[in-house]
Amino acid sequence: MSGGCARTRVTTPRRFSISNPNHPQVNSAYLSLKTINSTMNGWSKLQSSIGSIDFAQAGSKLTKGFNSSVQATRERLGQVAPEEITELPQEYKDLEARVDALRAAHLSLLKITKVYESETYDYPTQIQESLSELSTNIGYNITSFAATNLKGTNLPAPNAPSAPPPQQHKTLPHALMRAASTAATTLHSAVPGEAGVNAGASIGLGRALGVYGGAWEKVADARLSQDETIRKHFLSSWQATLNTHIAAALKARQAVRVSRLELDAAKQTLKTAGPARQEQSRLEVENAEDDLVQKTEVAITLMKTVLENPEPIKNLNELVKAQLLFFSAAAEALSIVQGDIEELSVAAEGDYRKSRDH
């Protein structure tokens, strides 16, 4: 255009369509709105939660708890006269003493019988053998790992072990069985076939040890059976009574103690309350009295239930039965072997006397 001014080119911002959700500006706006909505929802929930709190009730509980703690401290320091402490029913106190005795009896026996949870409770040399077994297990694991992971490499791979080392039971009967069997084998291997009568005592002792080891094998099996029975039919039930039934009674007693402290604290508050607080304080004392009566009745019922429960006697019977079976099996096995060993002993003594006579 001649003689005129150059036209200015105006660039109008491009509009973006909300129908294109992948547009960066749409995504940004959407995320901002989502964050705002999430924040507002969280704030609404918080306001709703705060609104549902009964601050008057919470404050009352806090005050009662504080007053109870003060009351307990004053009683412990001897600052409360005995007549100002609410007396609980004699029946309740008698039941308390009986439940305490029952709990002490359970704990006393449990402290000893818990050894049945581990079979090594009478094992004589478990530390030394454990170190030896640990070395054997480590060697087996290393060999297995090398045999598996060195295949197809240039490194020499050891032969895979056929089976893991056997796990030995660690009880005194098993230890005696293994020791006697090893000793018998040692004696037999040390006597040459042509030793004749000169090896009579050694051969007799080897036989006796072999028979003795066989007897203790039966005792060892009975011992494992006894321990399993005791764990299943005594320990689990005995501990359930202690941790469930007796614990529930103790928890109920603690609730009685707290309720009694709240009552006595309310009575102290009533004594010092002014005219404007007299009625409210009197109502608090009455409510505390009702609460104490209710909780005392619940505790009495639970304590009676615990004391009348026949399970502890049944559990004790299971313990005795398991022990009786074990000792009976041990007595039978050892009585048989004792007769055999006595015959070998008499024969060895006769041979010895004959050798002395010649």
mmCIF file of C-alpha atoms in Angstrom:
data_model
loop_
_atom_site.group_PDB
_atom_site.id
_atom_site.type_symbol
_atom_site.label_atom_id
_atom_site.label_comp_id
_atom_site.label_asym_id
_atom_site.label_seq_id
_atom_site.Cartn_x
_atom_site.Cartn_y
_atom_site.Cartn_z
ATOM 1 C CA MET A 1 0.000 0.000 0.000
ATOM 2 C CA SER A 2 1.577 3.258 -1.148
ATOM 3 C CA GLY A 3 1.768 6.336 1.050
ATOM 4 C CA GLY A 4 0.170 4.584 3.929
ATOM 5 C CA CYS A 5 1.455 3.297 7.233
ATOM 6 C CA ALA A 6 2.460 -0.300 7.568
ATOM 7 C CA ARG A 7 -0.305 -2.352 9.108
ATOM 8 C CA THR A 8 0.328 -3.706 12.566
ATOM 9 C CA ARG A 9 -0.233 -7.444 12.762
ATOM 10 C CA VAL A 10 -2.175 -8.376 15.869
ATOM 11 C CA THR A 11 -1.798 -11.938 17.148
ATOM 12 C CA THR A 12 -4.900 -13.246 18.885
ATOM 13 C CA PRO A 13 -4.265 -15.927 21.562
ATOM 14 C CA ARG A 14 -5.400 -19.316 20.417
ATOM 15 C CA ARG A 15 -8.324 -20.732 22.297
ATOM 16 C CA PHE A 16 -8.122 -24.213 23.671
ATOM 17 C CA SER A 17 -11.065 -26.473 23.774
ATOM 18 C CA ILE A 18 -12.095 -28.119 27.059
ATOM 19 C CA SER A 19 -12.999 -31.098 24.903
ATOM 20 C CA ASN A 20 -9.284 -31.833 24.581
ATOM 21 C CA PRO A 21 -8.374 -33.240 28.017
ATOM 22 C CA ASN A 22 -4.763 -33.870 27.008
ATOM 23 C CA HIS A 23 -4.006 -30.187 26.524
ATOM 24 C CA PRO A 24 -1.367 -29.044 29.101
ATOM 25 C CA GLN A 25 -3.437 -26.077 30.251
ATOM 26 C CA VAL A 26 -6.491 -28.296 30.702
ATOM 27 C CA ASN A 27 -4.464 -30.799 32.741
ATOM 28 C CA SER A 28 -3.032 -28.043 34.930
ATOM 29 C CA ALA A 29 -6.445 -26.536 35.623
ATOM 30 C CA TYR A 30 -7.939 -29.955 36.298
ATOM 31 C CA LEU A 31 -5.192 -30.865 38.791
ATOM 32 C CA SER A 32 -5.574 -27.524 40.557
ATOM 33 C CA LEU A 33 -9.324 -28.016 40.918
ATOM 34 C CA LYS A 34 -8.786 -31.595 42.113
ATOM 35 C CA THR A 35 -6.291 -30.434 44.774
ATOM 36 C CA ILE A 36 -8.674 -27.716 45.958
ATOM 37 C CA ASN A 37 -11.587 -30.157 46.153
ATOM 38 C CA SER A 38 -9.458 -32.691 48.040
ATOM 39 C CA THR A 39 -8.324 -30.022 50.505
ATOM 40 C CA MET A 40 -11.900 -28.806 51.029
ATOM 41 C CA ASN A 41 -13.139 -32.361 51.572
ATOM 42 C CA GLY A 42 -10.387 -32.983 54.127
ATOM 43 C CA TRP A 43 -11.230 -29.739 55.901
ATOM 44 C CA SER A 44 -14.920 -30.646 55.941
ATOM 45 C CA LYS A 45 -14.148 -34.049 57.444
ATOM 46 C CA LEU A 46 -11.932 -32.422 60.064
ATOM 47 C CA GLN A 47 -14.669 -29.931 60.936
ATOM 48 C CA SER A 48 -17.179 -32.786 61.120
ATOM 49 C CA SER A 49 -14.881 -34.792 63.408
ATOM 50 C CA ILE A 50 -14.273 -31.809 65.655
ATOM 51 C CA GLY A 51 -17.972 -31.093 65.728
ATOM 52 C CA SER A 52 -18.752 -34.643 66.853
ATOM 53 C CA ILE A 53 -16.453 -34.378 69.897
ATOM 54 C CA ASP A 54 -18.300 -33.819 73.149
ATOM 55 C CA PHE A 55 -15.840 -31.458 74.799
ATOM 56 C CA ALA A 56 -17.895 -31.307 77.980
ATOM 57 C CA GLN A 57 -17.788 -35.108 78.356
ATOM 58 C CA ALA A 58 -14.085 -35.243 77.481
ATOM 59 C CA GLY A 59 -13.357 -32.533 80.024
ATOM 60 C CA SER A 60 -15.356 -34.408 82.646
ATOM 61 C CA LYS A 61 -13.369 -37.622 82.017
ATOM 62 C CA LEU A 62 -10.114 -35.708 82.224
ATOM 63 C CA THR A 63 -11.148 -34.122 85.502
ATOM 64 C CA LYS A 64 -12.244 -37.481 86.959
ATOM 65 C CA GLY A 65 -8.963 -39.071 85.935
ATOM 66 C CA PHE A 66 -6.967 -36.261 87.532
ATOM 67 C CA ASN A 67 -9.010 -36.389 90.748
ATOM 68 C CA SER A 68 -8.574 -40.189 90.914
ATOM 69 C CA SER A 69 -4.804 -39.861 90.546
ATOM 70 C CA VAL A 70 -4.723 -37.259 93.318
ATOM 71 C CA GLN A 71 -6.862 -39.512 95.521
ATOM 72 C CA ALA A 72 -4.580 -42.517 94.920
ATOM 73 C CA THR A 73 -1.484 -40.433 95.724
ATOM 74 C CA ARG A 74 -3.009 -39.092 98.947
ATOM 75 C CA GLU A 75 -3.974 -42.606 100.045
ATOM 76 C CA ARG A 76 -0.503 -43.914 99.277
ATOM 77 C CA LEU A 77 1.042 -41.111 101.361
ATOM 78 C CA GLY A 78 -1.333 -41.773 104.258
ATOM 79 C CA GLN A 79 -3.102 -38.415 103.909
ATOM 80 C CA VAL A 80 -6.593 -39.989 103.843
ATOM 81 C CA ALA A 81 -8.216 -41.339 106.976
ATOM 82 C CA PRO A 82 -9.217 -45.041 106.776
ATOM 83 C CA GLU A 83 -12.880 -44.178 107.363
ATOM 84 C CA GLU A 84 -12.831 -41.930 104.285
ATOM 85 C CA ILE A 85 -11.890 -44.849 102.019
ATOM 86 C CA THR A 86 -14.904 -46.725 100.675
ATOM 87 C CA GLU A 87 -14.981 -50.270 102.040
ATOM 88 C CA LEU A 88 -15.490 -52.990 99.462
ATOM 89 C CA PRO A 89 -17.641 -56.041 100.299
ATOM 90 C CA GLN A 90 -15.937 -58.791 102.310
ATOM 91 C CA GLU A 91 -16.940 -61.318 99.651
ATOM 92 C CA TYR A 92 -15.030 -59.282 97.089
ATOM 93 C CA LYS A 93 -11.898 -59.125 99.236
ATOM 94 C CA ASP A 94 -12.015 -62.865 99.938
ATOM 95 C CA LEU A 95 -12.330 -63.600 96.217
ATOM 96 C CA GLU A 96 -9.418 -61.262 95.511
ATOM 97 C CA ALA A 97 -7.177 -63.235 97.861
ATOM 98 C CA ARG A 98 -8.232 -66.556 96.344
ATOM 99 C CA VAL A 99 -7.661 -65.362 92.760
ATOM 100 C CA ASP A 100 -4.229 -64.047 93.729
ATOM 101 C CA ALA A 101 -3.386 -67.452 95.207
ATOM 102 C CA LEU A 102 -4.638 -69.200 92.048
ATOM 103 C CA ARG A 103 -2.532 -66.947 89.854
ATOM 104 C CA ALA A 104 0.550 -67.531 92.022
ATOM 105 C CA ALA A 105 -0.002 -71.307 91.797
ATOM 106 C CA HIS A 106 -0.226 -71.148 87.999
ATOM 107 C CA LEU A 107 2.927 -69.051 87.731
ATOM 108 C CA SER A 108 4.845 -71.270 90.134
ATOM 109 C CA LEU A 109 4.201 -74.467 88.195
ATOM 110 C CA LEU A 110 4.493 -72.783 84.789
ATOM 111 C CA LYS A 111 7.956 -71.472 85.624
ATOM 112 C CA ILE A 112 9.210 -75.077 85.862
ATOM 113 C CA THR A 113 7.059 -76.867 83.288
ATOM 114 C CA LYS A 114 7.957 -74.380 80.532
ATOM 115 C CA VAL A 115 11.155 -76.421 80.109
ATOM 116 C CA TYR A 116 9.057 -78.930 78.168
ATOM 117 C CA GLU A 117 8.839 -76.368 75.357
ATOM 118 C CA SER A 118 12.472 -77.151 74.472
ATOM 119 C CA GLU A 119 13.756 -80.712 74.224
ATOM 120 C CA THR A 120 17.291 -79.745 75.312
ATOM 121 C CA TYR A 121 16.350 -79.078 78.946
ATOM 122 C CA ASP A 122 18.324 -82.085 80.231
ATOM 123 C CA TYR A 123 20.917 -82.389 77.488
ATOM 124 C CA PRO A 124 24.446 -82.547 78.989
ATOM 125 C CA THR A 125 26.772 -81.285 76.221
ATOM 126 C CA GLN A 126 24.572 -79.292 73.900
ATOM 127 C CA ILE A 127 27.060 -76.435 73.412
ATOM 128 C CA GLN A 128 29.950 -78.566 72.184
ATOM 129 C CA GLU A 129 27.769 -80.687 69.919
ATOM 130 C CA SER A 130 25.957 -77.625 68.631
ATOM 131 C CA LEU A 131 29.259 -76.118 67.481
ATOM 132 C CA SER A 132 30.190 -79.381 65.778
ATOM 133 C CA GLU A 133 26.787 -79.617 64.082
ATOM 134 C CA LEU A 134 27.001 -75.971 63.031
ATOM 135 C CA SER A 135 30.305 -76.649 61.286
ATOM 136 C CA THR A 136 28.822 -79.708 59.550
ATOM 137 C CA ASN A 137 25.753 -77.759 58.388
ATOM 138 C CA ILE A 138 27.861 -74.874 57.105
ATOM 139 C CA GLY A 139 30.051 -77.310 55.171
ATOM 140 C CA TYR A 140 26.980 -78.972 53.651
ATOM 141 C CA ASN A 141 25.455 -75.638 52.640
ATOM 142 C CA ILE A 142 28.689 -74.398 51.038
ATOM 143 C CA THR A 143 29.146 -77.644 49.107
ATOM 144 C CA SER A 144 25.527 -77.585 47.910
ATOM 145 C CA PHE A 145 25.819 -73.963 46.817
ATOM 146 C CA ALA A 146 29.068 -74.620 44.935
ATOM 147 C CA ALA A 147 27.735 -77.763 43.247
ATOM 148 C CA THR A 148 24.663 -75.868 42.026
ATOM 149 C CA ASN A 149 26.197 -72.558 40.982
ATOM 150 C CA LEU A 150 29.522 -73.642 39.467
ATOM 151 C CA LYS A 151 27.979 -75.863 36.804
ATOM 152 C CA GLY A 152 28.788 -74.666 33.286
ATOM 153 C CA THR A 153 31.731 -72.540 34.445
ATOM 154 C CA ASN A 154 35.466 -73.064 34.082
ATOM 155 C CA LEU A 155 35.788 -73.611 37.817
ATOM 156 C CA PRO A 156 35.764 -77.168 39.187
ATOM 157 C CA ALA A 157 32.394 -77.977 40.738
ATOM 158 C CA PRO A 158 32.253 -80.384 43.668
ATOM 159 C CA ASN A 159 29.855 -83.296 43.668
ATOM 160 C CA ALA A 160 26.490 -82.393 45.170
ATOM 161 C CA PRO A 161 26.001 -83.906 48.634
ATOM 162 C CA SER A 162 23.440 -86.704 48.626
ATOM 163 C CA ALA A 163 21.502 -85.558 51.695
ATOM 164 C CA PRO A 164 21.736 -82.951 54.458
ATOM 165 C CA PRO A 165 23.324 -84.077 57.723
ATOM 166 C CA PRO A 166 20.781 -85.785 59.991
ATOM 167 C CA GLN A 167 19.389 -83.737 62.828
ATOM 168 C CA GLN A 168 19.954 -85.414 66.181
ATOM 169 C CA HIS A 169 17.490 -85.122 69.033
ATOM 170 C CA LYS A 170 19.091 -83.434 71.995
ATOM 171 C CA THR A 171 17.731 -85.097 75.109
ATOM 172 C CA LEU A 172 19.483 -86.986 77.896
ATOM 173 C CA PRO A 173 17.942 -90.334 76.792
ATOM 174 C CA HIS A 174 19.159 -89.772 73.225
ATOM 175 C CA ALA A 175 22.621 -88.824 74.508
ATOM 176 C CA LEU A 176 22.804 -91.993 76.624
ATOM 177 C CA MET A 177 21.603 -94.109 73.696
ATOM 178 C CA ARG A 178 24.255 -92.695 71.335
ATOM 179 C CA ALA A 179 27.032 -92.922 73.927
ATOM 180 C CA ALA A 180 26.243 -96.547 74.800
ATOM 181 C CA SER A 181 25.960 -97.595 71.154
ATOM 182 C CA THR A 182 29.236 -95.873 70.261
ATOM 183 C CA ALA A 183 30.985 -97.480 73.232
ATOM 184 C CA ALA A 184 29.673 -100.946 72.284
ATOM 185 C CA THR A 185 30.850 -100.532 68.701
ATOM 186 C CA THR A 186 34.265 -99.372 69.883
ATOM 187 C CA LEU A 187 34.698 -102.411 72.126
ATOM 188 C CA HIS A 188 33.556 -104.885 69.473
ATOM 189 C CA SER A 189 35.847 -103.416 66.832
ATOM 190 C CA ALA A 190 38.845 -103.559 69.167
ATOM 191 C CA VAL A 191 38.502 -107.320 69.873
ATOM 192 C CA PRO A 192 40.036 -109.572 67.160
ATOM 193 C CA GLY A 193 38.132 -112.668 66.151
ATOM 194 C CA GLU A 194 40.746 -115.049 67.576
ATOM 195 C CA ALA A 195 40.938 -113.333 70.993
ATOM 196 C CA GLY A 196 39.019 -116.225 72.577
ATOM 197 C CA VAL A 197 38.393 -116.408 76.283
ATOM 198 C CA ASN A 198 40.863 -113.630 77.062
ATOM 199 C CA ALA A 199 38.429 -111.134 75.589
ATOM 200 C CA GLY A 200 35.441 -112.443 77.503
ATOM 201 C CA ALA A 201 34.996 -109.400 79.775
ATOM 202 C CA SER A 202 35.371 -106.931 76.906
ATOM 203 C CA ILE A 203 32.890 -108.852 74.784
ATOM 204 C CA GLY A 204 30.475 -109.037 77.699
ATOM 205 C CA LEU A 205 30.740 -105.308 78.353
ATOM 206 C CA GLY A 206 30.211 -104.588 74.671
ATOM 207 C CA ARG A 207 27.051 -106.686 74.656
ATOM 208 C CA ALA A 208 25.836 -105.051 77.842
ATOM 209 C CA LEU A 209 26.382 -101.575 76.407
ATOM 210 C CA GLY A 210 24.583 -102.563 73.210
ATOM 211 C CA VAL A 211 21.577 -103.799 75.190
ATOM 212 C CA TYR A 212 21.706 -100.685 77.379
ATOM 213 C CA GLY A 213 21.725 -98.424 74.331
ATOM 214 C CA GLY A 214 18.738 -100.285 72.889
ATOM 215 C CA ALA A 215 16.791 -99.722 76.094
ATOM 216 C CA TRP A 216 17.533 -96.020 76.064
ATOM 217 C CA GLU A 217 16.350 -95.803 72.471
ATOM 218 C CA LYS A 218 12.891 -96.829 73.716
ATOM 219 C CA VAL A 219 13.152 -94.360 76.595
ATOM 220 C CA ALA A 220 14.144 -91.595 74.165
ATOM 221 C CA ASP A 221 11.070 -92.231 72.009
ATOM 222 C CA ALA A 222 8.875 -92.145 75.112
ATOM 223 C CA ARG A 223 10.509 -88.907 76.176
ATOM 224 C CA LEU A 224 9.669 -87.175 72.882
ATOM 225 C CA SER A 225 6.085 -88.411 73.125
ATOM 226 C CA GLN A 226 5.813 -87.135 76.698
ATOM 227 C CA ASP A 227 7.065 -83.664 75.824
ATOM 228 C CA GLU A 228 4.708 -83.340 72.861
ATOM 229 C CA THR A 229 1.726 -84.410 74.987
ATOM 230 C CA ILE A 230 2.631 -81.962 77.755
ATOM 231 C CA ARG A 231 2.985 -79.077 75.303
ATOM 232 C CA LYS A 232 -0.323 -79.853 73.630
ATOM 233 C CA HIS A 233 -2.553 -80.869 76.534
ATOM 234 C CA PHE A 234 -1.038 -79.071 79.528
ATOM 235 C CA LEU A 235 1.070 -76.029 78.732
ATOM 236 C CA SER A 236 -1.222 -74.453 76.142
ATOM 237 C CA SER A 237 -4.322 -74.793 78.348
ATOM 238 C CA TRP A 238 -2.500 -73.804 81.547
ATOM 239 C CA GLN A 239 -1.214 -70.623 79.942
ATOM 240 C CA ALA A 240 -4.651 -69.911 78.422
ATOM 241 C CA THR A 241 -6.210 -69.963 81.886
ATOM 242 C CA LEU A 242 -3.523 -67.614 83.159
ATOM 243 C CA ASN A 243 -3.513 -65.199 80.214
ATOM 244 C CA THR A 244 -7.251 -65.189 79.465
ATOM 245 C CA HIS A 245 -9.513 -66.095 82.389
ATOM 246 C CA ILE A 246 -7.360 -64.904 85.282
ATOM 247 C CA ALA A 247 -6.264 -61.855 83.295
ATOM 248 C CA ALA A 248 -9.927 -60.913 82.692
ATOM 249 C CA ALA A 249 -10.634 -61.125 86.424
ATOM 250 C CA LEU A 250 -7.609 -58.945 87.191
ATOM 251 C CA LYS A 251 -8.749 -56.391 84.609
ATOM 252 C CA ALA A 252 -12.198 -56.286 86.217
ATOM 253 C CA ARG A 253 -10.562 -55.750 89.613
ATOM 254 C CA GLN A 254 -8.550 -52.855 88.216
ATOM 255 C CA ALA A 255 -11.805 -51.312 86.964
ATOM 256 C CA VAL A 256 -13.206 -51.634 90.511
ATOM 257 C CA ARG A 257 -10.144 -49.916 91.946
ATOM 258 C CA VAL A 258 -10.453 -47.005 89.504
ATOM 259 C CA SER A 259 -14.184 -46.707 90.196
ATOM 260 C CA ARG A 260 -13.604 -46.709 93.952
ATOM 261 C CA LEU A 261 -10.992 -43.956 93.625
ATOM 262 C CA GLU A 262 -13.400 -41.908 91.489
ATOM 263 C CA LEU A 263 -16.099 -42.311 94.135
ATOM 264 C CA ASP A 264 -13.852 -41.242 97.008
ATOM 265 C CA ALA A 265 -12.519 -38.331 94.962
ATOM 266 C CA ALA A 266 -16.123 -37.266 94.235
ATOM 267 C CA LYS A 267 -16.908 -37.423 97.965
ATOM 268 C CA GLN A 268 -13.926 -35.167 98.703
ATOM 269 C CA THR A 269 -15.118 -32.742 96.031
ATOM 270 C CA LEU A 270 -18.611 -32.733 97.569
ATOM 271 C CA LYS A 271 -17.169 -31.817 100.973
ATOM 272 C CA THR A 272 -15.512 -28.698 99.618
ATOM 273 C CA ALA A 273 -18.165 -27.745 97.044
ATOM 274 C CA GLY A 274 -19.838 -24.378 97.358
ATOM 275 C CA PRO A 275 -23.626 -23.888 97.335
ATOM 276 C CA ALA A 276 -23.696 -23.515 93.548
ATOM 277 C CA ARG A 277 -21.901 -26.855 93.058
ATOM 278 C CA GLN A 278 -23.567 -28.868 95.814
ATOM 279 C CA GLU A 279 -26.273 -30.460 93.670
ATOM 280 C CA GLN A 280 -23.935 -31.292 90.795
ATOM 281 C CA SER A 281 -21.379 -32.784 93.179
ATOM 282 C CA ARG A 282 -24.075 -34.854 94.895
ATOM 283 C CA LEU A 283 -25.185 -36.257 91.530
ATOM 284 C CA GLU A 284 -21.572 -37.133 90.693
ATOM 285 C CA VAL A 285 -21.249 -39.046 93.976
ATOM 286 C CA GLU A 286 -24.467 -40.967 93.297
ATOM 287 C CA ASN A 287 -23.345 -41.859 89.760
ATOM 288 C CA ALA A 288 -19.950 -42.956 91.065
ATOM 289 C CA GLU A 289 -21.647 -45.154 93.683
ATOM 290 C CA ASP A 290 -23.790 -46.815 91.019
ATOM 291 C CA ASP A 291 -20.746 -47.359 88.823
ATOM 292 C CA LEU A 292 -18.784 -48.928 91.693
ATOM 293 C CA VAL A 293 -21.634 -51.282 92.579
ATOM 294 C CA GLN A 294 -21.981 -52.409 88.960
ATOM 295 C CA LYS A 295 -18.259 -52.974 88.435
ATOM 296 C CA THR A 296 -17.908 -54.778 91.766
ATOM 297 C CA GLU A 297 -20.675 -57.191 90.774
ATOM 298 C CA VAL A 298 -18.995 -57.847 87.423
ATOM 299 C CA ALA A 299 -15.646 -58.480 89.110
ATOM 300 C CA ILE A 300 -17.208 -60.842 91.672
ATOM 301 C CA THR A 301 -18.867 -62.827 88.872
ATOM 302 C CA LEU A 302 -15.618 -63.119 86.891
ATOM 303 C CA MET A 303 -13.575 -64.114 89.931
ATOM 304 C CA LYS A 304 -16.093 -66.799 90.885
ATOM 305 C CA THR A 305 -16.036 -68.119 87.328
ATOM 306 C CA VAL A 306 -12.248 -68.359 87.414
ATOM 307 C CA LEU A 307 -12.192 -70.104 90.789
ATOM 308 C CA GLU A 308 -14.899 -72.605 89.796
ATOM 309 C CA ASN A 309 -13.249 -73.448 86.462
ATOM 310 C CA PRO A 310 -12.364 -77.195 86.416
ATOM 311 C CA GLU A 311 -9.850 -76.825 83.573
ATOM 312 C CA PRO A 312 -6.715 -76.394 85.741
ATOM 313 C CA ILE A 313 -7.324 -79.756 87.465
ATOM 314 C CA LYS A 314 -7.952 -81.410 84.085
ATOM 315 C CA ASN A 315 -4.749 -79.859 82.753
ATOM 316 C CA LEU A 316 -2.779 -81.101 85.755
ATOM 317 C CA ASN A 317 -4.194 -84.571 85.191
ATOM 318 C CA GLU A 318 -2.920 -84.475 81.591
ATOM 319 C CA LEU A 319 0.528 -83.522 82.866
ATOM 320 C CA VAL A 320 0.580 -86.428 85.329
ATOM 321 C CA LYS A 321 -0.679 -88.890 82.708
ATOM 322 C CA ALA A 322 2.045 -87.892 80.245
ATOM 323 C CA GLN A 323 4.733 -88.190 82.906
ATOM 324 C CA LEU A 324 3.352 -91.535 84.124
ATOM 325 C CA LEU A 325 3.430 -92.985 80.602
ATOM 326 C CA PHE A 326 7.004 -91.831 80.161
ATOM 327 C CA PHE A 327 8.276 -93.185 83.457
ATOM 328 C CA SER A 328 6.343 -96.428 82.968
ATOM 329 C CA ALA A 329 7.917 -96.930 79.546
ATOM 330 C CA ALA A 330 11.333 -96.090 80.971
ATOM 331 C CA ALA A 331 10.862 -98.469 83.916
ATOM 332 C CA GLU A 332 9.726 -101.287 81.642
ATOM 333 C CA ALA A 333 12.604 -100.861 79.184
ATOM 334 C CA LEU A 334 15.242 -100.577 81.903
ATOM 335 C CA SER A 335 13.847 -103.444 83.991
ATOM 336 C CA ILE A 336 14.116 -105.784 80.994
ATOM 337 C CA VAL A 337 17.640 -104.669 80.137
ATOM 338 C CA GLN A 338 18.721 -104.833 83.760
ATOM 339 C CA GLY A 339 17.909 -108.551 83.838
ATOM 340 C CA ASP A 340 19.953 -109.147 80.702
ATOM 341 C CA ILE A 341 22.889 -107.106 81.992
ATOM 342 C CA GLU A 342 22.755 -108.916 85.336
ATOM 343 C CA GLU A 343 23.113 -112.264 83.531
ATOM 344 C CA LEU A 344 26.114 -110.921 81.612
ATOM 345 C CA SER A 345 27.550 -109.612 84.874
ATOM 346 C CA VAL A 346 27.212 -112.989 86.609
ATOM 347 C CA ALA A 347 28.765 -114.770 83.609
ATOM 348 C CA ALA A 348 31.682 -112.329 83.467
ATOM 349 C CA GLU A 349 32.316 -112.720 87.193
ATOM 350 C CA GLY A 350 32.275 -116.518 86.844
ATOM 351 C CA ASP A 351 34.741 -116.381 83.976
ATOM 352 C CA TYR A 352 36.974 -114.097 85.977
ATOM 353 C CA ARG A 353 37.032 -116.471 88.970
ATOM 354 C CA LYS A 354 37.785 -119.438 86.735
ATOM 355 C CA SER A 355 40.693 -117.599 85.183
ATOM 356 C CA ARG A 356 42.031 -116.857 88.683
ATOM 357 C CA ASP A 357 41.776 -120.481 89.786
ATOM 358 C CA HIS A 358 44.002 -121.750 86.956
#
